Coordinates of C-alpha atoms and ligand atoms in Angstrom, one line a residue:
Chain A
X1 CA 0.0 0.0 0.0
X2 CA 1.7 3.5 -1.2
X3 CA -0.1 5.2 2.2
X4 CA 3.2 4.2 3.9
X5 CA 5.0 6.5 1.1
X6 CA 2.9 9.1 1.7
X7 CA 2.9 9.0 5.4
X8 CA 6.9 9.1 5.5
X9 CA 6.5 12.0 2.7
X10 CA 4.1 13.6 5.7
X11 CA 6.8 12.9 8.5
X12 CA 9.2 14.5 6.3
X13 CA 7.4 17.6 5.3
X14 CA 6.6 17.7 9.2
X15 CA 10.3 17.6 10.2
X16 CA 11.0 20.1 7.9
X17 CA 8.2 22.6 9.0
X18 CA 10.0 21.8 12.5
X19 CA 13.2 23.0 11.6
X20 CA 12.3 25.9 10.3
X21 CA 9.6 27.0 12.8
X22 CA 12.3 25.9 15.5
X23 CA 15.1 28.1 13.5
X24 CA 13.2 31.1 13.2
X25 CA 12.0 31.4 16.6
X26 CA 15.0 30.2 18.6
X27 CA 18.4 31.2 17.9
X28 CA 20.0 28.6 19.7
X29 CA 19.7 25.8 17.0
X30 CA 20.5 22.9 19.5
X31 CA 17.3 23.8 21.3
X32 CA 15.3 22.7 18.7
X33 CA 14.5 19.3 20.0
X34 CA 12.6 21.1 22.3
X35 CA 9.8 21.7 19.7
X36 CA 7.5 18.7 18.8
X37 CA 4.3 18.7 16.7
X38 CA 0.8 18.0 18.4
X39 CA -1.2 18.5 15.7
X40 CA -1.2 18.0 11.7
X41 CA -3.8 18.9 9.7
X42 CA -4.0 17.5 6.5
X43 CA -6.4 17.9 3.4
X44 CA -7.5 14.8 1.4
X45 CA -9.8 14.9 -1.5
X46 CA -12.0 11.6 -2.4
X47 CA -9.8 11.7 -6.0
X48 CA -6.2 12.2 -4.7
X49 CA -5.7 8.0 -4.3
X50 CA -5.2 8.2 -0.7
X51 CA -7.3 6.7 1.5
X52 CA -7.6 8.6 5.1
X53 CA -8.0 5.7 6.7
X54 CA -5.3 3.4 5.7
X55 CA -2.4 6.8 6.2
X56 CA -4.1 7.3 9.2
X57 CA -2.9 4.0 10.3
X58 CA 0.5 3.8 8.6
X59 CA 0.9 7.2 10.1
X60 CA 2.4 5.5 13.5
X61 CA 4.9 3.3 11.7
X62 CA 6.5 6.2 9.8
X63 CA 6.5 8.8 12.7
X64 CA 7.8 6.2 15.6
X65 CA 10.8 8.2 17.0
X66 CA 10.2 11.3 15.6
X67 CA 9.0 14.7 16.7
X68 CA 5.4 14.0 15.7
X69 CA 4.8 10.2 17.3
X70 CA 2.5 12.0 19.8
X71 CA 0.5 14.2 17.1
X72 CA -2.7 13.5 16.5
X73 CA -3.5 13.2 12.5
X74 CA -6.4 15.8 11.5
X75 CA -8.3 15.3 8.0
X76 CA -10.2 18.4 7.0
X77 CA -13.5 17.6 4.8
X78 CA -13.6 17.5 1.4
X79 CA -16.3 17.4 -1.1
X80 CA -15.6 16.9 -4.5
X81 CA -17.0 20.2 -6.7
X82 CA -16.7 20.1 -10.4
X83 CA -17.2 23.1 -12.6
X84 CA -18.9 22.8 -16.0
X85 CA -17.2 24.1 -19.3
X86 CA -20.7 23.9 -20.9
X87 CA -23.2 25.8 -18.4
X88 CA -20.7 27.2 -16.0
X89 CA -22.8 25.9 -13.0
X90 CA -20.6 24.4 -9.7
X91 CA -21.8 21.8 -8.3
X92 CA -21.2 18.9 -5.9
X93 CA -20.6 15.5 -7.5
X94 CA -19.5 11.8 -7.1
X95 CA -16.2 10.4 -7.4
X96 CA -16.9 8.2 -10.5
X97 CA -19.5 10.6 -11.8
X98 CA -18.2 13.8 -12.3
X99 CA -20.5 15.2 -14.3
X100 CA -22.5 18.9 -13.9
X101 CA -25.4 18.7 -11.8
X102 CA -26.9 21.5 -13.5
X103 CA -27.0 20.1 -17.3
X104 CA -25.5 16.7 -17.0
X105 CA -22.8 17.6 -18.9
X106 CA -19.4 15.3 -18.5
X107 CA -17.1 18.4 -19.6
X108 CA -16.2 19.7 -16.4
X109 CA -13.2 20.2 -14.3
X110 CA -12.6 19.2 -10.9
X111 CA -11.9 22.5 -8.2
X112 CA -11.9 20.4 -5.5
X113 CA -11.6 17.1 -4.4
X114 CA -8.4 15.9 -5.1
X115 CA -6.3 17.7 -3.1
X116 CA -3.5 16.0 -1.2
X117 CA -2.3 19.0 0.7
X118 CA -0.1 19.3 4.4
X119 CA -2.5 22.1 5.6
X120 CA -1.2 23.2 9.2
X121 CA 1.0 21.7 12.0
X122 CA 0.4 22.7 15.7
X123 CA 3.9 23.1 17.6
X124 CA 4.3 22.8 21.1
X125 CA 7.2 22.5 23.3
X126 CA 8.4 19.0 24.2
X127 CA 6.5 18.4 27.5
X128 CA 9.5 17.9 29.7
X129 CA 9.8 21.5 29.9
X130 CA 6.1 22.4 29.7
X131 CA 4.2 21.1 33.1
X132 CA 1.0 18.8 32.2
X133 CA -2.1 20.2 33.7
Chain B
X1 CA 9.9 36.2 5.5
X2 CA 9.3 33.3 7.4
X3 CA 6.8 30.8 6.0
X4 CA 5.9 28.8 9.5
X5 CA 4.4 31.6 11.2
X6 CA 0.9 32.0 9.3
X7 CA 2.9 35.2 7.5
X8 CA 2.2 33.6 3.9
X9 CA -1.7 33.7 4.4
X10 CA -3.3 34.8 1.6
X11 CA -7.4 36.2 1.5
X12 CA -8.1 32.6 0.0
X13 CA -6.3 30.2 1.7
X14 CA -7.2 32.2 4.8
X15 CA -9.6 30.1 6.4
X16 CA -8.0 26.8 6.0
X17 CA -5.5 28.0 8.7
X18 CA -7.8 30.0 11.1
X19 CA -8.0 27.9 13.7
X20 CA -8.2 28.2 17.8
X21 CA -5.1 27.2 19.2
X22 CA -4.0 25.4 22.4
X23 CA -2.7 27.9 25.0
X24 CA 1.3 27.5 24.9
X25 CA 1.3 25.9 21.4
X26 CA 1.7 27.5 17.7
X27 CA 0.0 26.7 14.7
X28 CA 2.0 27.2 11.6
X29 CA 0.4 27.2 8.3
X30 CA 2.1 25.1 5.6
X31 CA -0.8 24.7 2.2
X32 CA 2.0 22.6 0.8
X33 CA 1.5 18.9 -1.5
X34 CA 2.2 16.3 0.7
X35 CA 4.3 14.5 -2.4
X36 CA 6.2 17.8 -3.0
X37 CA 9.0 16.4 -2.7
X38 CA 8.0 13.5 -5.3
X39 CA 6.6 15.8 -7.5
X40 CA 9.8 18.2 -7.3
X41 CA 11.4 15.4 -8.7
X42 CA 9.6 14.5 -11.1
X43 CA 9.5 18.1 -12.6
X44 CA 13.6 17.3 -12.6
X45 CA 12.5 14.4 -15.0
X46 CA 11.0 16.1 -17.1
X47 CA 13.6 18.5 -17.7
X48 CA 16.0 15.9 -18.5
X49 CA 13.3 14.6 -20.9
X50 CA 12.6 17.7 -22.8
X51 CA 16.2 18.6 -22.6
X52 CA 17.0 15.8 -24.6
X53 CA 13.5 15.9 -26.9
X54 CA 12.5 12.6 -25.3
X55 CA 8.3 12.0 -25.0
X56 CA 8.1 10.1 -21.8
X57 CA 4.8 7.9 -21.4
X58 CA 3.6 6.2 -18.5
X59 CA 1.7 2.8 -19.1
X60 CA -0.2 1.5 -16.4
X61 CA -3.3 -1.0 -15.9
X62 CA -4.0 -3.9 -13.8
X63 CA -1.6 -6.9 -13.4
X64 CA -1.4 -8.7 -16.8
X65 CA -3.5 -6.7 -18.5
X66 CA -1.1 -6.5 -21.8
X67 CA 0.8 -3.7 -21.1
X68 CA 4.3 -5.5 -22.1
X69 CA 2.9 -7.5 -24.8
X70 CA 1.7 -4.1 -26.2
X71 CA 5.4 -3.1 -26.1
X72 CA 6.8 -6.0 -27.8
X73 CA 4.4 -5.5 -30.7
X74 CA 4.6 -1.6 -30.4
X75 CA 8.5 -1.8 -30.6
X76 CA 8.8 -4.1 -33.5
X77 CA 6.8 -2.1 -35.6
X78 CA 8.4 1.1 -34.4
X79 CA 11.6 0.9 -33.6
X80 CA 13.1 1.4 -36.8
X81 CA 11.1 4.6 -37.0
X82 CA 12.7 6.3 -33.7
X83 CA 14.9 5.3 -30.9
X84 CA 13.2 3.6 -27.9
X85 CA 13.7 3.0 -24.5
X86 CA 11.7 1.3 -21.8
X87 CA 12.1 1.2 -17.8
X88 CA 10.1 -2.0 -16.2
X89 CA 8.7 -1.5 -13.2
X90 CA 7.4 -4.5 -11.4
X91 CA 8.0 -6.1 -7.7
X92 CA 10.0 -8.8 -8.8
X93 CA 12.1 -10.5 -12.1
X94 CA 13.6 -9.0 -14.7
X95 CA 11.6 -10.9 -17.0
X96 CA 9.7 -8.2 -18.5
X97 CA 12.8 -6.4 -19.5
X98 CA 14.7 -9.3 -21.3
X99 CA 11.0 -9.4 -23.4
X100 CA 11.6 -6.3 -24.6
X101 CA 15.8 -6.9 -25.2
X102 CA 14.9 -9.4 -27.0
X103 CA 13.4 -6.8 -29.3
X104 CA 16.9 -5.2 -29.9
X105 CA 15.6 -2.7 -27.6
X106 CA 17.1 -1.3 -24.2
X107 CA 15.8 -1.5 -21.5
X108 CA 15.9 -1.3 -17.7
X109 CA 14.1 -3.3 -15.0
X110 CA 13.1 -1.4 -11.1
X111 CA 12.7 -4.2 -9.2
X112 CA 10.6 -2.6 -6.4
X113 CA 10.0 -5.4 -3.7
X114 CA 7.0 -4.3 -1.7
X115 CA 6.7 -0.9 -3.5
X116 CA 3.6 -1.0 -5.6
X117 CA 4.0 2.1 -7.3
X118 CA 7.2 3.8 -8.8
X119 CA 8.0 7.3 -7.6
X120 CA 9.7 9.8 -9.6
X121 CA 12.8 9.2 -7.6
X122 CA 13.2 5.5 -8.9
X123 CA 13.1 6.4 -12.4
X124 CA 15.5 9.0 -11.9
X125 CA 17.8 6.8 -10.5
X126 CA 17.0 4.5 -13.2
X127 CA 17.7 7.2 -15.5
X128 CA 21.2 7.4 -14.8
X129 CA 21.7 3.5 -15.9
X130 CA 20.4 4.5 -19.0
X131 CA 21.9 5.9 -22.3
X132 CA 19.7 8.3 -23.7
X133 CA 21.4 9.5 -26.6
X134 CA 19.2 10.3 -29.4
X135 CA 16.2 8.5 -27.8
X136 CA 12.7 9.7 -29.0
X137 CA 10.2 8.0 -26.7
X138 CA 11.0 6.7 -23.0
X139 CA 7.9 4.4 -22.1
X140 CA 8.1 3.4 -18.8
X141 CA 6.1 0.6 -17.6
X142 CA 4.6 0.8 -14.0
X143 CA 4.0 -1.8 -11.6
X144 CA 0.8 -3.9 -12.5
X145 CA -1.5 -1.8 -9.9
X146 CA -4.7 0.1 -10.3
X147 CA -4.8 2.2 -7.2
X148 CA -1.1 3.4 -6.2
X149 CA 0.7 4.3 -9.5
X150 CA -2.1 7.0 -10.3
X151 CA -0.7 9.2 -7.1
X152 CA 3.0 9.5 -8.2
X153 CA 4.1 11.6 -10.8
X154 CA 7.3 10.4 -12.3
X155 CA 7.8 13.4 -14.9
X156 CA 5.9 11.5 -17.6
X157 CA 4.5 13.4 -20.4
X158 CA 1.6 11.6 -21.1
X159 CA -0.3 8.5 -18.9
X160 CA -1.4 5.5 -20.6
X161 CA -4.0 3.3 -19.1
X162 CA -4.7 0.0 -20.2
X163 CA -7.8 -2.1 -19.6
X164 CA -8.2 -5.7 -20.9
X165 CA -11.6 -7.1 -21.8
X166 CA -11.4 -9.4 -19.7
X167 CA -11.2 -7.0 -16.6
X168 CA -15.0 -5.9 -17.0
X169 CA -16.2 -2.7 -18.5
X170 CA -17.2 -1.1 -15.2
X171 CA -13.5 -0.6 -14.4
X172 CA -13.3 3.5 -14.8
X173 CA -16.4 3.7 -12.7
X174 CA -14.2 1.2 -10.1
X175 CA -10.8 3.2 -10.2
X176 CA -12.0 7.1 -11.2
X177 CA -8.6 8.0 -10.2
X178 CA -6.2 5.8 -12.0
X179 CA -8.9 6.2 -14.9
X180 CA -9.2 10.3 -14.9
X181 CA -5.7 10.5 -15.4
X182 CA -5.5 8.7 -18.5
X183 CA -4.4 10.5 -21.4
X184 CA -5.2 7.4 -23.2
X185 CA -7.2 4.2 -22.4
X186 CA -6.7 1.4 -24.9
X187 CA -9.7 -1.2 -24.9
X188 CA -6.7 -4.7 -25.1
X189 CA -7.2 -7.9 -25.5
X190 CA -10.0 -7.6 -27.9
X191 CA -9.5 -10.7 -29.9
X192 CA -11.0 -12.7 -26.6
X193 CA -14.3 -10.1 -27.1
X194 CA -15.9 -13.2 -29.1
X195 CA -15.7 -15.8 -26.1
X196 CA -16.6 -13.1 -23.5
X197 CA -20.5 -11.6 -24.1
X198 CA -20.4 -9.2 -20.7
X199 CA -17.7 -6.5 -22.0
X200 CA -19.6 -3.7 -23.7
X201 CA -16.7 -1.7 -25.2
X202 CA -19.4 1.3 -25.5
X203 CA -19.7 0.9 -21.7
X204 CA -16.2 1.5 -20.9
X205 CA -15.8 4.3 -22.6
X206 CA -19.5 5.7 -20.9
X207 CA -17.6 5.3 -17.9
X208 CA -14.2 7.3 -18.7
X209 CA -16.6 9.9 -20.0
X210 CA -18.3 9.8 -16.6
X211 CA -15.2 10.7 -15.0
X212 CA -14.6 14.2 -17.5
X213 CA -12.3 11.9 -19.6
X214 CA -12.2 13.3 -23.1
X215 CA -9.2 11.1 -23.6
X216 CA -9.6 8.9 -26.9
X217 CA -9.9 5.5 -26.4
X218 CA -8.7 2.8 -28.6
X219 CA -9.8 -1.3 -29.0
X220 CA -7.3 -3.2 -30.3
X221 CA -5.5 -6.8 -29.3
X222 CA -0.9 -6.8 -29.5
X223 CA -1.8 -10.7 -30.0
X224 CA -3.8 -10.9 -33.1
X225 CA -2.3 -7.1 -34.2
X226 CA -5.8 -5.8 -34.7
X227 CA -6.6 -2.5 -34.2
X228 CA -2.5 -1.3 -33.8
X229 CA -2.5 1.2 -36.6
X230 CA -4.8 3.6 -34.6
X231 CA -2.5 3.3 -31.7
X232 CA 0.7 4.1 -33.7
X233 CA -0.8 7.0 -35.3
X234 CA -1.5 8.2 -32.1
X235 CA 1.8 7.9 -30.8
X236 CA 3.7 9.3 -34.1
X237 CA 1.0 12.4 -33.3
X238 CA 2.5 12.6 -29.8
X239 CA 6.0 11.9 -30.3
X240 CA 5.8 15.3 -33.3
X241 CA 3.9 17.4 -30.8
X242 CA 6.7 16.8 -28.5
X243 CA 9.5 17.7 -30.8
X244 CA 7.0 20.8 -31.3
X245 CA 6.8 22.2 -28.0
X246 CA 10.4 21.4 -27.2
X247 CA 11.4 23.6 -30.1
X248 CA 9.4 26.2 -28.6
X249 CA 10.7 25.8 -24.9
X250 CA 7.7 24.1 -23.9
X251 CA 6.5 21.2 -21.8
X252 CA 3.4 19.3 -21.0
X253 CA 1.6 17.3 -17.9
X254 CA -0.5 14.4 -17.5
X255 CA -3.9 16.8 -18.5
X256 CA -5.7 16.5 -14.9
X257 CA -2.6 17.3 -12.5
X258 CA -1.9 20.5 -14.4
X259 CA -5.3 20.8 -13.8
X260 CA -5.0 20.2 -10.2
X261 CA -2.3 23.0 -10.2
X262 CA -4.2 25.7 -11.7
X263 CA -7.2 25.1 -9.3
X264 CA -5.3 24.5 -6.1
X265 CA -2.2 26.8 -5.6
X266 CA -0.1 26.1 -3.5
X267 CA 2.2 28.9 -3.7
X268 CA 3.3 30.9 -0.8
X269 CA 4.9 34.1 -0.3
Ligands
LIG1 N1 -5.5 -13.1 -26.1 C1 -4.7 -12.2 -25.8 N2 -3.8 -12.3 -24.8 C2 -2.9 -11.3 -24.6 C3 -2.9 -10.1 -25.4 N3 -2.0 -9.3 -24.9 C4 -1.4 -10.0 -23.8 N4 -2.0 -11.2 -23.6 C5 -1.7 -12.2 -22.6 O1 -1.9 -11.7 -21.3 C6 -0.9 -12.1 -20.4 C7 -0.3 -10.9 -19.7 O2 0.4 -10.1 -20.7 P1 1.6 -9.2 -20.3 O3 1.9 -8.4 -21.5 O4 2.6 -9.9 -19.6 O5 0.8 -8.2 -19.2 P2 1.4 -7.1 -18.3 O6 0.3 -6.0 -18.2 O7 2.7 -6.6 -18.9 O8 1.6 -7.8 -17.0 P3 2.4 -7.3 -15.6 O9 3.6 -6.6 -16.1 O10 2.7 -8.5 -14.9 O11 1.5 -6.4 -14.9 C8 0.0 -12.9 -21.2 O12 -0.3 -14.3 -21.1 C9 -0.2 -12.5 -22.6 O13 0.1 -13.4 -23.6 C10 -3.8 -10.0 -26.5 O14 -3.9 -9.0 -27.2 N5 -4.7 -11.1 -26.6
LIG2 MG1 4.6 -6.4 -17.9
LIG3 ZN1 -0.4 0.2 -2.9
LIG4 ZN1 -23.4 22.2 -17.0
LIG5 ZN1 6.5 34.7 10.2
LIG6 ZN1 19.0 14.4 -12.8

């Protein structure tokens, strides 16, 4: 199953929004295991070929160890929206029927729903420093 | 400017960020594709590609569906024509690349092991055990695999998606993804459309058109060499435009994920 590729892509793109958050807000580099991610947002439209569910739990396996093994994986909602080159109406549609709801017309173009897209990471400070409530 | 700190929100990727925070923690907006860094790659393919003036085409379909029997019979009849090369892509054995050597034509096999996909980073590796000298079309043969290959971009001009008769016509309607990104399905196998009554040709391509497929669709069988001639006129079409848009300093995607860029861009400041 490739959802193991994409979660190690994820745990990379994670890492490096790590680095960089942990760069530009200390300037003591060595420090910057202090930073771990609690959160990661992600955006995963019906058509992108991944299935939530299955990166959701590969998502362990490639972040064991790493800054993010405590995160919890967030998938924002979304609906697949086609516009038609015909009428020019938007409108909602299913993933093997992407035609317009307004005139039935199959020359459309997806706007959304196959996005595959690292929307937002929520850093914290590693917990050794911070004092759990 | 730095990037992690919610600075690079734009008025429309605004509200995908907006979002309470946990006292003591920082959110940082990112709007990035998770397979960047496959897809920077890839892009790095394709240079080398149209550097050279080479038409790269992806082939992909189901295990077994005819995708290197189409490139035995594709290569005899063409390679006197222009210069070919093929990458194999499949899990294990090199078997598929000695069919084609045996063609006089070179070739190099990605044995993947539990990959089922190849990523653009494979075939750039791949690349480099390659001579490309004065090749004119790179078809690179993906693992036999419905669902994975369709995610990965591997710098391919142009996806071909293969669909045997004896697969069932309601494929497309099965795997929209792997099937909307076809710049070409070919109908194979068709010779055995006599001993199978359930596979409406008509059907599967009602189906591709379901998913906003324009992409033309051709019925023909490698075995019996019927319907080839409509499949090589197709190909000499694409290997020209390609010599065309390289003279001009152009390039080309797989239609729907230059559509995918227009429509969802991820750009930040
Ligand atoms: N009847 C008939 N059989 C075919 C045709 N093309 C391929 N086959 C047979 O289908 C089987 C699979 O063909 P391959 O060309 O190896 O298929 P493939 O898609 O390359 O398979 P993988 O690389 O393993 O995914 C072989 O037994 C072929 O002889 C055809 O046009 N007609
Ligand atoms: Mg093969
Ligand atoms: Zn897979
Ligand atoms: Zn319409
Ligand atoms: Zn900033
Ligand atoms: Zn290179």
């Amino acid at each position: 199953m490739h959802e193991l590729a994409v979660a190690q892509a994820l745990v990379e793109q994670v890492e490096a929004v790590i680095d960089q958050h942990a760069a530009s807000h200390d300037q003591d580099a060595s420090s910057s295991d202090a930073w771990q991610a609690s959160l990661i947002r992600v955006r995963i439209g019906p058509l992108a070929g991944v299935v939530p569910e299955l990166l959701a739990s590969a998502f362990p396996l490639a972040a064991a160890g790493s800054r993010m093994e405590h995160a919890e994986l967030e998938f924002a909602h979304a609906p697949i929206q086609v516009r038609c080159q015909t009428c020019g109406a938007e409108t909602e549609a299913a993933m093997n029927r992407l035609i317009c709801g307004a005139c039935g017309d199959w020359h459309t173009q997806v706007v959304s729903g196959d996005e595959l897209l690292l929307e937002s990471v929520e850093l914290e400070t590693s917990p050794s420093l911070t004092p759990e409530s | 400017m730095c990037d992690t700190c919610g600075c690079n929100l734009t008025p429309g990727n605004k509200h995908l960020a907006f979002k309470p925070v946990a006292k003591g923690a920082t959110a940082v907006s990112v709007l990035k594709g998770l397979l960047a860094k496959n897809d920077d790659q890839a892009a790095h393919n394709r240079e080398h590609f149209d550097r050279r003036g080479i038409l790269a085409i992806n082939l992909m379909s189901s295990p077994g569906s005819g995708k290197t029997a189409l490139l035995e019979a594709t290569l005899t009849t063409l390679k006197n024509e222009f210069t070919c090369a093929v990458i194999e892509g499949d899990l294990e054995t090199e078997n598929d690349a000695e069919r084609i050597r045996a063609k006089g034509v070179q070739a190099h096999q990605i044995v993947t092991g539990t990959a089922c996909h190849l990523d653009a980073h494979l075939v750039h590796d791949a690349l480099h055990h390659m001579n490309l000298d004065g090749v004119d079309l790179l078809v690179i043969e993906n693992v036999g695999n419905l669902v994975c290959p369709a995610s990965f971009d591997l710098g391919q001009h142009l996806n071909v998606t293969l669909l045997s008769v004896t697969e069932g016509d309601d494929k497309p309607a099965k795997y929209p993804v792997m099937f909307r990104a076809a710049d070409a399905m070919l109908l194979t196998k068709t010779d055995l459309l006599a001993v199978l009554d359930d596979f409406d040709p008509d059907k599967a391509e009602a189906h591709l058109r379901n998913l906003a497929n324009p992409a033309p669709v051709m019925r023909l069988s490698a075995r019996k060499e019927l319907g080839m001639d409509a499949w090589y006129a197709w190909l000499r079409e694409q290997l020209a435009a390609q010599r065309a848009r390289v003279a001009l300093g152009q390039s080309r995607r797989p239609a729907i994920q230059s559509d995918g860029q227009k429509y969802h861009s991820t750009t930040v400041c």
